[in-house]
XYZ file of N, CA and C in Angstrom:
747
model
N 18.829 179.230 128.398
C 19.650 178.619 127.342
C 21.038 178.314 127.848
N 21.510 179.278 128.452
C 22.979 178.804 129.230
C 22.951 177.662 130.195
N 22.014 177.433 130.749
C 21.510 176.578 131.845
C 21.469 175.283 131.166
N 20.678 175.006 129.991
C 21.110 173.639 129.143
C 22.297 173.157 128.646
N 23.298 174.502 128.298
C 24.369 174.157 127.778
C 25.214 173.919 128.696
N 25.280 174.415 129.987
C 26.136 173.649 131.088
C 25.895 172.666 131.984
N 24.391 172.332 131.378
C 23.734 170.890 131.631
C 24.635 169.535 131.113
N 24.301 170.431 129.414
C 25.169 169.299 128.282
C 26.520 169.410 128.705
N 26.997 170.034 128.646
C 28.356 169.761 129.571
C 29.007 168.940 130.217
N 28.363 168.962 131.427
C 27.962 168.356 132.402
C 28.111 166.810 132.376
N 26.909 166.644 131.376
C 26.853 165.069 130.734
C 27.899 164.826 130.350
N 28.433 165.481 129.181
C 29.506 164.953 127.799
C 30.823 164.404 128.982
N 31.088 165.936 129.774
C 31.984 164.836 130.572
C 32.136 163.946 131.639
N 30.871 163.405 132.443
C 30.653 162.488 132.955
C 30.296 160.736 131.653
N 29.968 161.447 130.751
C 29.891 160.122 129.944
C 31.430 159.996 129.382
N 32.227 160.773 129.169
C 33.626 160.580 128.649
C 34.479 160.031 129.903
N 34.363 160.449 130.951
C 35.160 159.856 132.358
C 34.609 158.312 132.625
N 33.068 158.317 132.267
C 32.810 156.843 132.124
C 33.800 155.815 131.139
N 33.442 156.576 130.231
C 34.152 155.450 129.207
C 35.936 155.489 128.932
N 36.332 156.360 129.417
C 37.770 156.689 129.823
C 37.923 155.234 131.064
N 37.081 155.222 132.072
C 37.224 154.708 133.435
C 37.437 152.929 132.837
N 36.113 153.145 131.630
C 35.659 151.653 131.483
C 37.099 151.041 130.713
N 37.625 151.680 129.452
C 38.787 151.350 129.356
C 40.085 150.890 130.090
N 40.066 152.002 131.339
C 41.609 151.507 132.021
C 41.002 150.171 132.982
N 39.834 150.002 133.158
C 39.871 148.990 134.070
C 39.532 147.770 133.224
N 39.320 147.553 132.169
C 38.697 146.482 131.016
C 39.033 145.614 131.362
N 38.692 144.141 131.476
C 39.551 142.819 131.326
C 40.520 142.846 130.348
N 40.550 143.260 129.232
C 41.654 142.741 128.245
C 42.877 143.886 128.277
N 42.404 144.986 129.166
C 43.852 145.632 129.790
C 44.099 144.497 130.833
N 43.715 144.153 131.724
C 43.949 143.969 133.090
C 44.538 142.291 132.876
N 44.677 141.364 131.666
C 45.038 140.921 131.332
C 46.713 141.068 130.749
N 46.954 142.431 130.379
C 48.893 142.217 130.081
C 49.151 142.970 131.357
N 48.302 143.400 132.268
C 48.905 144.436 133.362
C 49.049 143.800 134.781
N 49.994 143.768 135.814
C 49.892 142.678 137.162
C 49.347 144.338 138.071
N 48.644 145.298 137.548
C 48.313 146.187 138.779
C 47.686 147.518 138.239
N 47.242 147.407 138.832
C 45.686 148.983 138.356
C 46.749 150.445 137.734
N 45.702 150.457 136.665
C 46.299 152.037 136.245
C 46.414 152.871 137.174
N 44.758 153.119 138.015
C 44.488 154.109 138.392
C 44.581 154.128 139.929
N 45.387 154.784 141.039
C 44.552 154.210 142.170
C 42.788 154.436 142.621
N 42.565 154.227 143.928
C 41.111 154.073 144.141
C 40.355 155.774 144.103
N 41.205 156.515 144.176
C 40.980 158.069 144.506
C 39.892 158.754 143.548
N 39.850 159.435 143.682
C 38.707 159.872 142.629
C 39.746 160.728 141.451
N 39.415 161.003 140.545
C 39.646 161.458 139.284
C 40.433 163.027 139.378
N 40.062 163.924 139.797
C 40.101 165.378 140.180
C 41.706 165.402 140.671
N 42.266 165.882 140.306
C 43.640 166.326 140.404
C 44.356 167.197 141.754
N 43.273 167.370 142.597
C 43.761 168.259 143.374
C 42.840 167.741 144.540
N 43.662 167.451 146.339
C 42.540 167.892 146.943
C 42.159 169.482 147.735
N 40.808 168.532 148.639
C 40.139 170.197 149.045
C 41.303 170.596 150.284
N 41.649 169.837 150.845
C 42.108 170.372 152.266
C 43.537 169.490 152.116
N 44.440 170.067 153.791
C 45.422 169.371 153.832
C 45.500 168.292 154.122
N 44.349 167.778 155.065
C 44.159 166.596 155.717
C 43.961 166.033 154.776
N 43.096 166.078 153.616
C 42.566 165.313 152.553
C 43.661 164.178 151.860
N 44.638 165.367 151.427
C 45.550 165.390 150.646
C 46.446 164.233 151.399
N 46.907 164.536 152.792
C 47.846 163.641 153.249
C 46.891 162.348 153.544
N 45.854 161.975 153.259
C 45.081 161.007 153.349
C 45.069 160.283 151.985
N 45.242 160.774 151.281
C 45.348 160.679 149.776
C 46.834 160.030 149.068
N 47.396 160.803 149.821
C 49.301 160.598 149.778
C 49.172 158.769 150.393
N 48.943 158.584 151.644
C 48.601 157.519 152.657
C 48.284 156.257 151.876
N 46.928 156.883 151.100
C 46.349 155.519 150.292
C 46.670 154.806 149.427
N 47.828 156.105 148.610
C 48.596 155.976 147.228
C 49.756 154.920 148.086
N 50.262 155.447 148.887
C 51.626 154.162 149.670
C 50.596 152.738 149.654
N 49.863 152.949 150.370
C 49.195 151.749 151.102
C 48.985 150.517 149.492
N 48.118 151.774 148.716
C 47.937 150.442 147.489
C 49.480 150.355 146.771
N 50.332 150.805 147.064
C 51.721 150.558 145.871
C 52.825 149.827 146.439
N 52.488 149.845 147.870
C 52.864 148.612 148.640
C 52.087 147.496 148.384
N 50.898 147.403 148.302
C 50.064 146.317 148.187
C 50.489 145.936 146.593
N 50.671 146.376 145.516
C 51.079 146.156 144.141
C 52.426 145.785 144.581
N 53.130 145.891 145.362
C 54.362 145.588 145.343
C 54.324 144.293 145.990
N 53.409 144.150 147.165
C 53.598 142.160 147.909
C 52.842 141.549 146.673
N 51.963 142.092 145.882
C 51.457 141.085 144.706
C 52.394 140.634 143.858
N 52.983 141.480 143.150
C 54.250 141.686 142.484
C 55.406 140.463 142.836
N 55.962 141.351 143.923
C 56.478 139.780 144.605
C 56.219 138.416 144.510
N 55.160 137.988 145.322
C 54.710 136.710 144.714
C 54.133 136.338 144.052
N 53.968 137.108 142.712
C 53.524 136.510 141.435
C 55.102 136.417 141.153
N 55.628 136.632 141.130
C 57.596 137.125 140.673
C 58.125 135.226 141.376
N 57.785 135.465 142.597
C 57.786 134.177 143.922
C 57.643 133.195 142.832
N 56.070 133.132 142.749
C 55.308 131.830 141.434
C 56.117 131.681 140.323
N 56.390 132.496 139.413
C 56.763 132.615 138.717
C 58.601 131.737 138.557
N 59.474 132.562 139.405
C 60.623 131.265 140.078
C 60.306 130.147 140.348
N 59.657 129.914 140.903
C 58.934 128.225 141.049
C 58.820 127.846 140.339
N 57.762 127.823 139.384
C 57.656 127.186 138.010
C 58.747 127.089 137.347
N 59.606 128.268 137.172
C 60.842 128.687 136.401
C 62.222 127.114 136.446
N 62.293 127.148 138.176
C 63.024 126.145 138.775
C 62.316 124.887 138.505
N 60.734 125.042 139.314
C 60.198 123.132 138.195
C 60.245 122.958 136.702
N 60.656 123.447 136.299
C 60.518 123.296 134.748
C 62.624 123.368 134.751
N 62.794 123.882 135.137
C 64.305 123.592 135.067
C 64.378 121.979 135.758
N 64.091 121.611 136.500
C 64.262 120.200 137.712
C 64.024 119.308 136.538
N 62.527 119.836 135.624
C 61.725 118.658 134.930
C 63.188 118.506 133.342
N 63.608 119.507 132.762
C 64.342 119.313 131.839
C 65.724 118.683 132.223
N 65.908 118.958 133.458
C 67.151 118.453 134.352
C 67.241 117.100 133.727
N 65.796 116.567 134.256
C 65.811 115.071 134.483
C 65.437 114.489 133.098
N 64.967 115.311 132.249
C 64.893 114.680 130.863
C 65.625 114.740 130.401
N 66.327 115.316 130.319
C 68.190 115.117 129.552
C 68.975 114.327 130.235
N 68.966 114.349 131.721
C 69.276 112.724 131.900
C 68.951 111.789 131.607
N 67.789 111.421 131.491
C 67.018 110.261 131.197
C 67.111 110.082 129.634
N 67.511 111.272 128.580
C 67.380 111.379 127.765
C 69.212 110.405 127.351
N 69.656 111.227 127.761
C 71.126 110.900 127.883
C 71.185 109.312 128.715
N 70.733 108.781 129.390
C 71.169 107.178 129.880
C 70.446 106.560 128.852
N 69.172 106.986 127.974
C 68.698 106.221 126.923
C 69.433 106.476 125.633
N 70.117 107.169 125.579
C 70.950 107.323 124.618
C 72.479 106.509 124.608
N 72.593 106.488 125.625
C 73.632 105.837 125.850
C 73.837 103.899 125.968
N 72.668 103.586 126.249
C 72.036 102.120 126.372
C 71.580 101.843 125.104
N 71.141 102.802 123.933
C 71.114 102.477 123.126
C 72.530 102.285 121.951
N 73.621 103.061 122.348
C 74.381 103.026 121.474
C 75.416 102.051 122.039
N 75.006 101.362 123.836
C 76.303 99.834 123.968
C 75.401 98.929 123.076
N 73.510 98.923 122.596
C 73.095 98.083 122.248
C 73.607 97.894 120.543
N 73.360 99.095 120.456
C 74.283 98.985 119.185
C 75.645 98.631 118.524
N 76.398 98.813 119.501
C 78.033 98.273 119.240
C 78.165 97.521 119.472
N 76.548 96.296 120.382
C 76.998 94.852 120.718
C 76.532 94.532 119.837
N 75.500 94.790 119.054
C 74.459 94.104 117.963
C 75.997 93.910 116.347
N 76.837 95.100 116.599
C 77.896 95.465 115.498
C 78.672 94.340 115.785
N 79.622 93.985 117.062
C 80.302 93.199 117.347
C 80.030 91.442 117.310
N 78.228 91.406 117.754
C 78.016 89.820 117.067
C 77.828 89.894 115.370
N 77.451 90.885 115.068
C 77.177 90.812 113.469
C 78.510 90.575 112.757
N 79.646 91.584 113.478
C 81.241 91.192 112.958
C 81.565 89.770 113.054
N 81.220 89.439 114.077
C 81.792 87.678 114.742
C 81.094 87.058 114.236
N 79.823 87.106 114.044
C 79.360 85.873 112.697
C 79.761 86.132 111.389
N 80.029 87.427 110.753
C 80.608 87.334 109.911
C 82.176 86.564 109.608
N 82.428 86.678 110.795
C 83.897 86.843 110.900
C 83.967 84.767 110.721
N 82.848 84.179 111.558
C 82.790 82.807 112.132
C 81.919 82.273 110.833
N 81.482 83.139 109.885
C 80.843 82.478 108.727
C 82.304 82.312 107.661
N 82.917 83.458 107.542
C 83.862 83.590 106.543
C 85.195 82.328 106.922
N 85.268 81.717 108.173
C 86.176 81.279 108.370
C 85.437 79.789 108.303
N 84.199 79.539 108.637
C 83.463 78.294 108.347
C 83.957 77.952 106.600
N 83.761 78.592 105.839
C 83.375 79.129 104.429
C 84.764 78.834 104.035
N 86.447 78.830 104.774
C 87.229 78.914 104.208
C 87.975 77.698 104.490
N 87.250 77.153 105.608
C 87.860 75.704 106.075
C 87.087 74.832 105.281
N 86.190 74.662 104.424
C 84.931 74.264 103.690
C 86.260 74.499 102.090
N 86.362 75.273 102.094
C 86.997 75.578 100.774
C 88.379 74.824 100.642
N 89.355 75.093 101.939
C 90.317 73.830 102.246
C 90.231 72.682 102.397
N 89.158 72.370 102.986
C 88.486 70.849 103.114
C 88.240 69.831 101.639
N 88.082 71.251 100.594
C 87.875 70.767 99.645
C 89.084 70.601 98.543
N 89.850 71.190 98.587
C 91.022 71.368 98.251
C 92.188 70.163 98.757
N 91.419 70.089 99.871
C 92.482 68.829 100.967
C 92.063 67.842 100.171
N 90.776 67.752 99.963
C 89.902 65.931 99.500
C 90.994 66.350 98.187
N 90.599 67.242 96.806
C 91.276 67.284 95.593
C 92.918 66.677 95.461
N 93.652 67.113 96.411
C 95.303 67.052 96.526
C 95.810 66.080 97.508
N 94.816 65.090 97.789
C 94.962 64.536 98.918
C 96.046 62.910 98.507
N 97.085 63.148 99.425
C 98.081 62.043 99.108
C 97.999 60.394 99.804
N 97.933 59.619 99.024
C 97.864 58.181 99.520
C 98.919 58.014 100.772
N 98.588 56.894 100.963
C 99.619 56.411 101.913
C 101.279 55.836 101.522
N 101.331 55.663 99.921
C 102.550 55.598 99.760
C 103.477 56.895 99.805
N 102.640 57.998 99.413
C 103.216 59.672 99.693
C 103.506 60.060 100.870
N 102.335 60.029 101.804
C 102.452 60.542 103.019
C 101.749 59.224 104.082
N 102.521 58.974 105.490
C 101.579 58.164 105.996
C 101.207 59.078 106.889
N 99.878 58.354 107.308
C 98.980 59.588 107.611
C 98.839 59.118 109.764
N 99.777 58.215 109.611
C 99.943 57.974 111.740
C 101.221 58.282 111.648
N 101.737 58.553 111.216
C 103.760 58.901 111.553
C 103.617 59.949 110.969
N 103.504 60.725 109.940
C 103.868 61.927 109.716
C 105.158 61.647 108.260
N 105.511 60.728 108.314
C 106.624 60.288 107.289
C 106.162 60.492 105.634
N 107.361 61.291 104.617
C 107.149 61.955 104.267
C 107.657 60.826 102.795
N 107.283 60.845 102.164
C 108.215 59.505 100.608
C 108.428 60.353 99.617
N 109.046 61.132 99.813
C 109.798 62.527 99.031
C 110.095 62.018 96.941
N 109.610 62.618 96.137
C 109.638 61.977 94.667
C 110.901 62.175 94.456
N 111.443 61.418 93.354
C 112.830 61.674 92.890
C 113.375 62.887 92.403
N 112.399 63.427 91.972
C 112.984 64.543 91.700
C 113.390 65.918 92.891
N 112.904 65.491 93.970
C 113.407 66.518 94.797
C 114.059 66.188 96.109
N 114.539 64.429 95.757
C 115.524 63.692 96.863
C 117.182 64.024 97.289
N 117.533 64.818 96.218
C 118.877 65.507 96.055
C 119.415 66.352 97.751
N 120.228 67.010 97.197
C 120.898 67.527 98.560
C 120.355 69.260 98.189
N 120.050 69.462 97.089
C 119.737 70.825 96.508
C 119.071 71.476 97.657
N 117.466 70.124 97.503
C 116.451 70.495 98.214
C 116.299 70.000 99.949
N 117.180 69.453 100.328
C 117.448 69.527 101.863
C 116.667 70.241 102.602
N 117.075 71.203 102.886
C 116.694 72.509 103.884
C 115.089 72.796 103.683
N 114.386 72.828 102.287
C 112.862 72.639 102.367
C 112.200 71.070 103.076
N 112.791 70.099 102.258
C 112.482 68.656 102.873
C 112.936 68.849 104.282
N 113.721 69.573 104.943
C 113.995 69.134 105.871
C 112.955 69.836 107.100
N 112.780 71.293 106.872
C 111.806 71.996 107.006
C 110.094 71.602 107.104
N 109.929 70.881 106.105
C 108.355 70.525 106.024
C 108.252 69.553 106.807
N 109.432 68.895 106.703
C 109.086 67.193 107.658
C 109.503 67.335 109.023
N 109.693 68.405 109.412
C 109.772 68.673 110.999
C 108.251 69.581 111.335
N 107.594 70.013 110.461
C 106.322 70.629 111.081
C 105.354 69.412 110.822
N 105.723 68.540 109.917
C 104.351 67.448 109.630
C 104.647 66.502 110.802
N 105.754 66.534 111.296
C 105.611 65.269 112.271
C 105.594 65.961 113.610
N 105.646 67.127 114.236
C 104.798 67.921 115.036
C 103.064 67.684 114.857
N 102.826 68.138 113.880
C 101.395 68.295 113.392
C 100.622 66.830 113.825
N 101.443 65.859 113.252
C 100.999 64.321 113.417
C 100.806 63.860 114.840
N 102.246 63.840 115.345
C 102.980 63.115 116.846
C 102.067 64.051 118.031
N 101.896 65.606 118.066
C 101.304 66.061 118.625
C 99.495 66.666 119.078
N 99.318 66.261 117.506
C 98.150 66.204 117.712
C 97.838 67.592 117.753
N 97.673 68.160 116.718
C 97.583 70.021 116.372
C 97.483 70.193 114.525
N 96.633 69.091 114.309
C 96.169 69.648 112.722
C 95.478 70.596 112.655
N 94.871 71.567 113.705
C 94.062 72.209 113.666
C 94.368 73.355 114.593
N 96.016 73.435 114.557
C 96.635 74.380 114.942
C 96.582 75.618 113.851
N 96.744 76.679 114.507
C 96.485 77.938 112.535
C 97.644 78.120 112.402
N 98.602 78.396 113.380
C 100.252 78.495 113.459
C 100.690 77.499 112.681
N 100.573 76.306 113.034
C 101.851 75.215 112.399
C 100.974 75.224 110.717
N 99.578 75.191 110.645
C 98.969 75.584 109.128
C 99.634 76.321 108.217
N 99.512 77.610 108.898
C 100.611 78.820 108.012
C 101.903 78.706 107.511
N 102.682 78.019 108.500
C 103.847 77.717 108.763
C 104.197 76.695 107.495
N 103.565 75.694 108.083
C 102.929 74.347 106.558
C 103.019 75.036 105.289
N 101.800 76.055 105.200
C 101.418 76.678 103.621
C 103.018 77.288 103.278
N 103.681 78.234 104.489
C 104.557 79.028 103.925
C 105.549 78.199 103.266
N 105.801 77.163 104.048
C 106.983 76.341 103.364
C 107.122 75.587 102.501
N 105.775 75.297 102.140
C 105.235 74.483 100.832
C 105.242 75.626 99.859
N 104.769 76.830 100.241
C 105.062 77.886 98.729
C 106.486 78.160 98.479
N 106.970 78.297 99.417
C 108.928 78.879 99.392
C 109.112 77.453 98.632
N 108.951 76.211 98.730
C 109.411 74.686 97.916
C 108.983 75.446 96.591
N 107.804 75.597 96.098
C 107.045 75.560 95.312
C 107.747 76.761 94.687
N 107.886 77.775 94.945
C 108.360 78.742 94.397
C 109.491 78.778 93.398
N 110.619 77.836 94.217
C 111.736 77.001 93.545
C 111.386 76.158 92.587
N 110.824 75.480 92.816
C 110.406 74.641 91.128
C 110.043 75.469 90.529
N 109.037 76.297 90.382
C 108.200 76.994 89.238
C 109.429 78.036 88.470
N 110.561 78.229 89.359
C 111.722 79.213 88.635
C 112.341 78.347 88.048
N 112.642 76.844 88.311
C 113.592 76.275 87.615
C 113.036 75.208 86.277
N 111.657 75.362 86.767
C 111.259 74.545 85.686
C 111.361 75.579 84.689
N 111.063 76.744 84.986
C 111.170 77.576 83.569
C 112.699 77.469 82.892
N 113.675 77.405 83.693
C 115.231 77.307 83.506
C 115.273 75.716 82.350
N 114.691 74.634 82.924
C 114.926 73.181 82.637
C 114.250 73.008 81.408
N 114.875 72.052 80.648
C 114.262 71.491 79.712
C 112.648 71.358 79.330
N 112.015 71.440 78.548
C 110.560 71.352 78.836
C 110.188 69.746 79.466
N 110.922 68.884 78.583
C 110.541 67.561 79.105
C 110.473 67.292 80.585
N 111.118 68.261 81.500
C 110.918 68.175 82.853
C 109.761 68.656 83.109
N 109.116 69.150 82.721
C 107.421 70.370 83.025
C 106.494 69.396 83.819
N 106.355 68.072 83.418
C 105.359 67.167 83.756
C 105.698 66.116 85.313
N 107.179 66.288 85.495
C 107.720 66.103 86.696
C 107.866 67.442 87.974
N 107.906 68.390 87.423
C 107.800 69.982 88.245
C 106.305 69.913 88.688
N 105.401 69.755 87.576
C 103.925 70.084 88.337
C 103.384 68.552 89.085
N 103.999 67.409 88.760
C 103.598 66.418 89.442
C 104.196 66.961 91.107
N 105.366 67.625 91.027
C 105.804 67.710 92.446
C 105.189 68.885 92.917
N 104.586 69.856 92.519
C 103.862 70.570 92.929
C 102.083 70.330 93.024
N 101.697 68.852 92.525
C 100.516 68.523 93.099
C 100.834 68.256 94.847
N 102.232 67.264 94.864
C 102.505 67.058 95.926
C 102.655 67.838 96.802
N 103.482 68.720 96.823
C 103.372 69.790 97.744
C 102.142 70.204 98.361
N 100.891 70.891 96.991
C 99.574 71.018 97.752
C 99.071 69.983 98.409
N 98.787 68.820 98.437
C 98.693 67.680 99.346
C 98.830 68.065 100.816
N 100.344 68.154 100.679
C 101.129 68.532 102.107
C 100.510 69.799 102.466
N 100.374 70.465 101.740
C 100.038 72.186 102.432
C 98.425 71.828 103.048
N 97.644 70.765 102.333
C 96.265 70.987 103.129
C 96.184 69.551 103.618
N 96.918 68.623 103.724
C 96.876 67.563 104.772
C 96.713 67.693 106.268
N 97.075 69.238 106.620
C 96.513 69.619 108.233
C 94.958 69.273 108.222
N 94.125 70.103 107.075
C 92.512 69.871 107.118
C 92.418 68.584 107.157
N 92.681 67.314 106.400
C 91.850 66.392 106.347
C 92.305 65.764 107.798
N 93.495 65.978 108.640
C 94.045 65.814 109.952
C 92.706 65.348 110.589
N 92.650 67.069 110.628
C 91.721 67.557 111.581
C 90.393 67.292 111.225
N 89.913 67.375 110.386
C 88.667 66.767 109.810
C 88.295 65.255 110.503
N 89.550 64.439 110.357
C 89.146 63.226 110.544
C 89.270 62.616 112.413
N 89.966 63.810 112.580
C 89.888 63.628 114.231
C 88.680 64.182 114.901
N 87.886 64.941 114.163
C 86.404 65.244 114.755
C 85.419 64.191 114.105
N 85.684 63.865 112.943
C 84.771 62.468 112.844
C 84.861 61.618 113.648
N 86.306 61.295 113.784
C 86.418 59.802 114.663
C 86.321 60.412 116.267
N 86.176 61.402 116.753
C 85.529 62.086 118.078
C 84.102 61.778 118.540
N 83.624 62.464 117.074
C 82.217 62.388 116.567
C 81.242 61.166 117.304
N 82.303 59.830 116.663
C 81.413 58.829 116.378
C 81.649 57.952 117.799
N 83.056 58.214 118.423
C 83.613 57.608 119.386
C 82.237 58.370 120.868
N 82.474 59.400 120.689
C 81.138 59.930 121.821
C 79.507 59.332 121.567
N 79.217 59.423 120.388
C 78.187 58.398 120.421
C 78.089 56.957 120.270
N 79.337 56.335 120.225
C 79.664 54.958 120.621
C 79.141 54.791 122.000
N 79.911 55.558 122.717
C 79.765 55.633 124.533
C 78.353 56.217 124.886
């Protein structure tokens, strides 16, 4: 009876060292681990002899050196990849960054023609609006002649009062004329300003004057607008007669 029970024994712990063994070496350990639990030695805690022992000591260096050159160059691999994958993001953030950057000159050029046609529509749009204004206020040839620049000033503003405006307007209209610059924006402005500073003066004094003057104040202030957009029809009519003169030839 003792003889079975240190039989069973026997077994229980050769089947427990089995399945102890089968664990530390499992694939799905040996999967988070870069190196053996156990070394190759046998199980037993102690050896028989001295020689054994320092043979034992020997094997334990030999494999923990060997875990250690594995170690290493899995560590080795591992930097490599580490550095290609640094090289590869290197170059995608450059590449990322010159496409970013090509996209945003494409964008501030796409902004800058969109401004300039706006800019070349609004000013089409306003010479169109003067053009039309020019035809409305536009003075015969007994008012203004339109090859000299000469000016047939109404009675009511032939005085010495108004000098310095008459004298003023009829030195930029016969620039404008003699030189050939109706389609100057300078001498335009210049034109408008001095036709409003005229204009400005009547509209204070007609309020001052009799009413019966009212119908002589705004007759001279049709005139004036005349003069202020007689640059457009200038220029208007020097690209027609351009126009027609190039397809003459």
């Amino acid at each position: 009876m003792r003889s079975h029970t240190s039989a069973l024994a026997v077994v229980l712990i050769l089947a427990t060292s089995q399945t102890v063994f089968a664990q530390v070496t499992s694939p799905r350990l040996e999967a988070y681990v870069s190196r053996r639990v156990a070394p190759h030695e046998s199980f037993h805690s102690h050896s028989s002899t001295a020689y054994e022992g320092a043979r034992r000591g020997e094997a334990s260096w030999i494999s923990a050196y060997g875990d250690f050159l594995v170690d290493e160059s899995k560590a080795a691999l591992v930097w490599e990849h580490v550095e290609s994958k640094h090289y590869d993001n290197t170059l995608k953030k450059t590449a990322t960054a010159l496409a970013r950057k090509q996209m945003l000159e494409e964008y501030r050029e796409y902004q800058r023609e969109l401004k300039q046609g706006r800019r070349e529509a609004g000013k089409q749009l306003m010479e169109k609006k003067y053009l039309d204004l020019a035809h409305t206020y536009r003075l015969d040839q007994f008012e203004f002649n339109w090859e000299t620049g000469a000016i047939a000033w109404p009675s009511l503003v032939a005085g010495p009062r108004y000098a310095q405006h008459r004298k003023k307007i009829a030195w930029l209209m016969d620039r404008t004329v003699h030189y050939r610059m109706a389609d100057d924006r300078f001498l335009r402005d210049e034109i408008a300003r001095a036709c409003q500073e005229f204009r400005d003066q009547l509209r204070q004094e007609a309020a001052e004057d009799h009413p019966s003057a009212q119908d002589e104040y705004l007759a001279m202030q049709r005139f004036l607008l005349g003069l202020k957009y007689s640059p457009y029809l200038m220029a208007n009519t020097s690209m027609r007669d351009h126009h027609l003169a190039s397809n003459f030839h």
